[in-house]
CSV table of C-alpha atoms in Angstrom, one decimal:
chain,number,residue,atom,x,y,z
A,7,GLY,CA,-17.0,-7.9,59.9
A,8,GLU,CA,-19.7,-8.6,57.9
A,9,ASN,CA,-23.3,-6.8,57.9
A,10,VAL,CA,-26.0,-8.2,56.5
A,11,GLU,CA,-29.3,-6.1,55.9
A,12,GLN,CA,-32.6,-7.4,55.0
A,13,HIS,CA,-36.0,-6.0,54.0
A,14,PRO,CA,-38.7,-6.2,54.3
A,15,SER,CA,-39.1,-7.4,58.0
A,16,THR,CA,-42.7,-8.5,57.0
A,17,LEU,CA,-44.3,-9.3,53.9
A,18,SER,CA,-47.9,-10.3,53.0
A,19,VAL,CA,-49.2,-11.6,49.8
A,20,GLN,CA,-52.1,-13.2,48.3
A,21,GLU,CA,-51.6,-16.7,46.8
A,22,GLY,CA,-50.3,-16.7,43.3
A,23,ASP,CA,-48.7,-13.5,43.5
A,24,SER,CA,-44.7,-13.0,43.7
A,25,ALA,CA,-42.7,-12.0,46.7
A,26,VAL,CA,-39.3,-10.4,46.4
A,27,ILE,CA,-36.9,-10.2,49.7
A,28,LYS,CA,-33.8,-8.0,49.5
A,29,CYS,CA,-30.4,-8.1,51.1
A,30,THR,CA,-27.3,-6.1,51.0
A,31,TYR,CA,-24.0,-7.2,52.6
A,32,SER,CA,-20.8,-4.9,53.4
A,33,ASP,CA,-18.2,-7.3,53.3
A,34,SER,CA,-16.6,-7.5,49.4
A,35,ALA,CA,-15.0,-10.8,50.1
A,36,SER,CA,-18.4,-12.5,50.7
A,37,ASN,CA,-18.7,-15.0,48.1
A,38,TYR,CA,-21.3,-17.5,49.1
A,39,PHE,CA,-25.0,-16.3,49.6
A,40,PRO,CA,-27.6,-19.0,50.7
A,41,TRP,CA,-31.1,-18.4,51.8
A,42,TYR,CA,-32.6,-20.3,54.6
A,43,LYS,CA,-36.6,-21.1,55.6
A,44,GLN,CA,-37.7,-21.3,59.1
A,45,GLU,CA,-41.0,-22.4,59.9
A,46,LEU,CA,-42.3,-21.7,63.3
A,47,GLY,CA,-40.3,-24.0,66.1
A,48,LYS,CA,-38.2,-25.9,63.4
A,49,ARG,CA,-34.7,-25.5,62.0
A,50,PRO,CA,-33.7,-23.2,59.3
A,51,GLN,CA,-33.7,-25.0,56.2
A,52,LEU,CA,-31.5,-24.3,53.0
A,53,ILE,CA,-33.9,-23.6,50.1
A,54,ILE,CA,-31.3,-22.0,47.5
A,55,ASP,CA,-27.8,-20.5,47.3
A,56,ILE,CA,-25.8,-18.7,45.1
A,57,ARG,CA,-22.0,-18.0,44.6
A,58,SER,CA,-20.3,-15.1,43.8
A,59,ASN,CA,-19.5,-16.3,40.2
A,60,VAL,CA,-23.1,-16.6,39.3
A,61,GLY,CA,-25.4,-13.4,38.7
A,62,GLU,CA,-28.6,-15.6,38.7
A,63,LYS,CA,-30.0,-19.2,39.9
A,64,LYS,CA,-33.4,-20.6,39.7
A,65,ASP,CA,-35.1,-23.7,41.3
A,66,GLN,CA,-38.9,-24.1,40.2
A,67,ARG,CA,-40.4,-21.1,41.9
A,68,ILE,CA,-37.5,-19.9,43.7
A,69,ALA,CA,-34.8,-17.7,42.4
A,70,VAL,CA,-31.9,-15.7,43.7
A,71,THR,CA,-30.3,-12.9,41.8
A,72,LEU,CA,-26.8,-11.3,42.9
A,73,ASN,CA,-25.4,-8.0,42.1
A,74,LYS,CA,-21.7,-8.3,43.3
A,75,THR,CA,-20.9,-4.5,42.3
A,76,ALA,CA,-24.0,-3.4,44.3
A,77,LYS,CA,-23.4,-5.9,47.0
A,78,HIS,CA,-27.2,-6.9,47.1
A,79,PHE,CA,-28.8,-9.9,46.6
A,80,SER,CA,-32.5,-11.0,46.3
A,81,LEU,CA,-35.0,-14.1,46.8
A,82,HIS,CA,-37.9,-14.1,44.2
A,83,ILE,CA,-40.9,-16.5,44.9
A,84,THR,CA,-43.4,-16.9,42.3
A,85,GLU,CA,-46.8,-18.3,42.3
A,86,THR,CA,-46.8,-18.2,46.1
A,87,GLN,CA,-48.6,-20.8,48.1
A,88,PRO,CA,-49.9,-20.9,51.6
A,89,GLU,CA,-47.2,-23.4,52.7
A,90,ASP,CA,-44.6,-20.6,51.7
A,91,SER,CA,-45.6,-18.8,54.7
A,92,ALA,CA,-42.4,-18.9,57.1
A,93,VAL,CA,-39.5,-16.5,58.2
A,94,TYR,CA,-36.8,-16.4,55.4
A,95,PHE,CA,-33.2,-15.4,56.2
A,96,CYS,CA,-30.4,-14.4,53.8
A,97,ALA,CA,-27.0,-14.9,54.7
A,98,ALA,CA,-23.5,-14.3,53.6
A,99,SER,CA,-20.0,-16.0,54.0
A,100,ASN,CA,-16.8,-16.3,52.6
A,101,SER,CA,-13.9,-18.8,52.8
A,102,ASN,CA,-11.6,-16.5,54.8
A,103,SER,CA,-13.9,-17.1,57.7
A,104,GLY,CA,-14.5,-20.6,57.4
A,105,TYR,CA,-17.8,-20.1,55.7
A,106,ALA,CA,-19.5,-18.9,58.8
A,107,LEU,CA,-22.6,-17.5,58.0
A,108,ASN,CA,-23.7,-14.1,58.8
A,109,PHE,CA,-27.6,-13.9,58.8
A,110,GLY,CA,-29.8,-11.0,58.1
A,111,LYS,CA,-32.5,-10.4,60.5
A,112,GLY,CA,-35.4,-12.4,58.4
A,113,THR,CA,-38.5,-11.6,56.8
A,114,SER,CA,-41.8,-13.0,58.2
A,115,LEU,CA,-43.9,-14.0,54.9
A,116,LEU,CA,-47.3,-14.5,55.0
A,117,VAL,CA,-49.2,-15.8,52.1
A,118,THR,CA,-53.1,-15.6,52.2
A,119,PRO,CA,-55.6,-18.0,50.3
B,29,ASP,CA,-27.2,-40.5,59.8
B,30,THR,CA,-30.1,-38.7,59.6
B,31,GLY,CA,-28.8,-35.2,60.0
B,32,VAL,CA,-27.4,-32.6,62.9
B,33,SER,CA,-28.7,-33.9,66.3
B,34,GLN,CA,-28.7,-31.6,69.3
B,35,ASP,CA,-29.3,-32.5,72.9
B,36,PRO,CA,-31.4,-31.4,75.2
B,37,ARG,CA,-34.1,-29.8,73.0
B,38,HIS,CA,-35.2,-27.7,75.9
B,39,LYS,CA,-33.5,-26.6,79.3
B,40,ILE,CA,-34.9,-24.7,81.9
B,41,THR,CA,-32.7,-23.8,84.4
B,42,LYS,CA,-32.3,-20.9,87.3
B,43,ARG,CA,-29.9,-17.9,87.0
B,44,GLY,CA,-26.6,-18.9,88.0
B,45,GLN,CA,-26.9,-22.4,87.1
B,46,ASN,CA,-24.3,-24.0,84.6
B,47,VAL,CA,-25.8,-25.9,81.1
B,48,THR,CA,-24.3,-27.9,78.6
B,49,PHE,CA,-25.6,-28.8,75.2
B,50,ARG,CA,-24.3,-31.4,72.6
B,51,CYS,CA,-24.2,-31.5,68.9
B,52,ASP,CA,-23.8,-34.5,66.7
B,53,PRO,CA,-22.9,-33.1,63.4
B,54,ILE,CA,-23.3,-35.3,60.2
B,55,SER,CA,-20.7,-37.7,60.3
B,56,GLU,CA,-18.5,-36.9,57.1
B,57,HIS,CA,-18.9,-33.1,58.1
B,58,ASN,CA,-15.6,-31.5,59.7
B,59,ARG,CA,-17.0,-28.3,60.1
B,60,LEU,CA,-19.3,-27.4,63.2
B,61,TYR,CA,-20.9,-24.3,63.9
B,62,TRP,CA,-22.7,-22.8,66.9
B,63,TYR,CA,-25.1,-20.0,66.6
B,64,ARG,CA,-27.7,-18.4,68.9
B,65,GLN,CA,-31.1,-17.2,67.8
B,66,THR,CA,-33.5,-15.2,70.2
B,67,LEU,CA,-37.1,-14.5,69.0
B,68,GLY,CA,-37.6,-12.4,65.9
B,69,GLN,CA,-34.2,-12.1,65.1
B,70,GLY,CA,-31.7,-14.2,62.6
B,71,PRO,CA,-29.1,-16.6,63.8
B,72,GLU,CA,-26.0,-14.8,65.5
B,73,PHE,CA,-22.6,-16.9,64.8
B,74,LEU,CA,-20.8,-17.9,68.1
B,75,THR,CA,-18.1,-20.1,67.0
B,76,TYR,CA,-17.0,-22.7,64.7
B,77,PHE,CA,-14.7,-26.0,64.5
B,78,GLN,CA,-12.6,-27.5,61.9
B,79,ASN,CA,-12.2,-31.0,63.2
B,80,GLU,CA,-11.1,-30.3,66.6
B,81,ALA,CA,-9.7,-26.9,66.4
B,82,GLN,CA,-11.7,-24.2,67.4
B,83,LEU,CA,-10.8,-21.4,64.7
B,84,GLU,CA,-13.0,-18.5,65.3
B,85,LYS,CA,-15.0,-17.1,68.2
B,86,SER,CA,-17.6,-14.1,68.3
B,87,ARG,CA,-17.3,-11.2,70.3
B,88,LEU,CA,-20.7,-12.8,71.4
B,89,LEU,CA,-19.1,-15.5,73.2
B,90,SER,CA,-18.1,-14.2,76.4
B,91,ASP,CA,-15.9,-16.1,79.0
B,92,ARG,CA,-18.8,-17.8,80.6
B,93,PHE,CA,-19.3,-19.6,77.3
B,94,SER,CA,-16.7,-22.5,76.2
B,95,ALA,CA,-17.3,-24.6,73.4
B,96,GLU,CA,-15.2,-28.1,72.7
B,97,ARG,CA,-14.9,-30.5,70.0
B,98,PRO,CA,-12.4,-33.0,71.6
B,99,LYS,CA,-12.2,-35.8,68.9
B,100,GLY,CA,-13.4,-33.9,65.9
B,101,SER,CA,-16.8,-35.3,66.2
B,102,PHE,CA,-19.5,-34.1,68.7
B,103,SER,CA,-19.3,-30.7,70.3
B,104,THR,CA,-20.3,-29.3,73.7
B,105,LEU,CA,-21.2,-25.7,74.3
B,106,GLU,CA,-21.1,-24.8,78.0
B,107,ILE,CA,-22.7,-21.8,79.6
B,108,GLN,CA,-21.4,-21.2,83.1
B,109,ARG,CA,-23.4,-18.8,85.7
B,110,THR,CA,-26.5,-18.5,83.3
B,111,GLU,CA,-28.2,-15.1,83.1
B,112,GLN,CA,-31.5,-14.3,82.0
B,113,GLY,CA,-30.1,-12.5,78.9
B,114,ASP,CA,-28.7,-16.2,77.8
B,115,SER,CA,-32.3,-17.4,77.2
B,116,ALA,CA,-32.5,-18.2,73.6
B,117,MET,CA,-32.3,-21.0,70.9
B,118,TYR,CA,-28.8,-22.4,70.5
B,119,LEU,CA,-28.4,-23.9,67.1
B,120,CYS,CA,-25.6,-26.2,65.8
B,121,ALA,CA,-24.6,-26.6,62.1
B,122,SER,CA,-22.2,-28.8,60.3
B,123,GLY,CA,-20.6,-28.5,56.8
B,124,SER,CA,-17.8,-30.1,54.7
B,125,SER,CA,-14.3,-28.7,54.3
B,126,GLY,CA,-14.6,-26.6,51.2
B,127,ALA,CA,-18.1,-26.8,50.7
B,128,ASN,CA,-20.2,-23.9,51.5
B,129,VAL,CA,-23.4,-25.4,52.5
B,130,LEU,CA,-24.4,-25.6,56.2
B,131,THR,CA,-27.0,-28.1,57.7
B,132,PHE,CA,-28.7,-27.1,60.9
B,133,GLY,CA,-29.8,-29.0,63.8
B,134,ALA,CA,-33.3,-28.5,65.3
B,135,GLY,CA,-31.6,-26.5,68.1
B,136,SER,CA,-31.6,-26.4,71.9
B,137,ARG,CA,-33.8,-23.9,73.5
B,138,LEU,CA,-32.7,-22.4,77.0
B,139,THR,CA,-34.8,-20.6,79.5
B,140,VAL,CA,-33.3,-19.1,82.3
B,141,LEU,CA,-35.5,-17.9,85.1
């Protein structure tokens, strides 16, 4: 089955700096890669996603890049703000398994003022 | 329809008791997923339904766990003879057929004493 590795497990940045979180996946059939943000005690919320036919996608301060050959994808957050502090999860899925998401272990991001 | 609803939000039970969780997906979504999340970990896939059919089950879903979606709308997840290791957040998510995006509920937190 799919195995998703996520690094780092914790990340501390100063407000205004950029944050980068990296994930690798094992199943070459995976074709959908979402990122979820989970604040303490709350549900995971989709913040951005990318499909395998696209190499990069950007939404305001958030961007995701995908390298299918190397089987890795990354989340980039620019101009970080304290409200960006949360746990971020990457995931991978494919249509063969009904788009069931396989998640990484998460990155706890702390943005200090 | 405001999203995915889960009930109860919290359940405390004694070891050996049975518990049941309910999930009401977004009404137009025909796919429904159950995940388990323990502290500091990413959500782990348990099972998913397309309409009323249960199409995939994880190895994590022991024979003490059973899930149903009898009319293709709401779903229930029952855990029989609970063990302390079952303590976790049980998350439900739903999605549309042919679409990748999953929307999560707020979860049902189980504590087994």
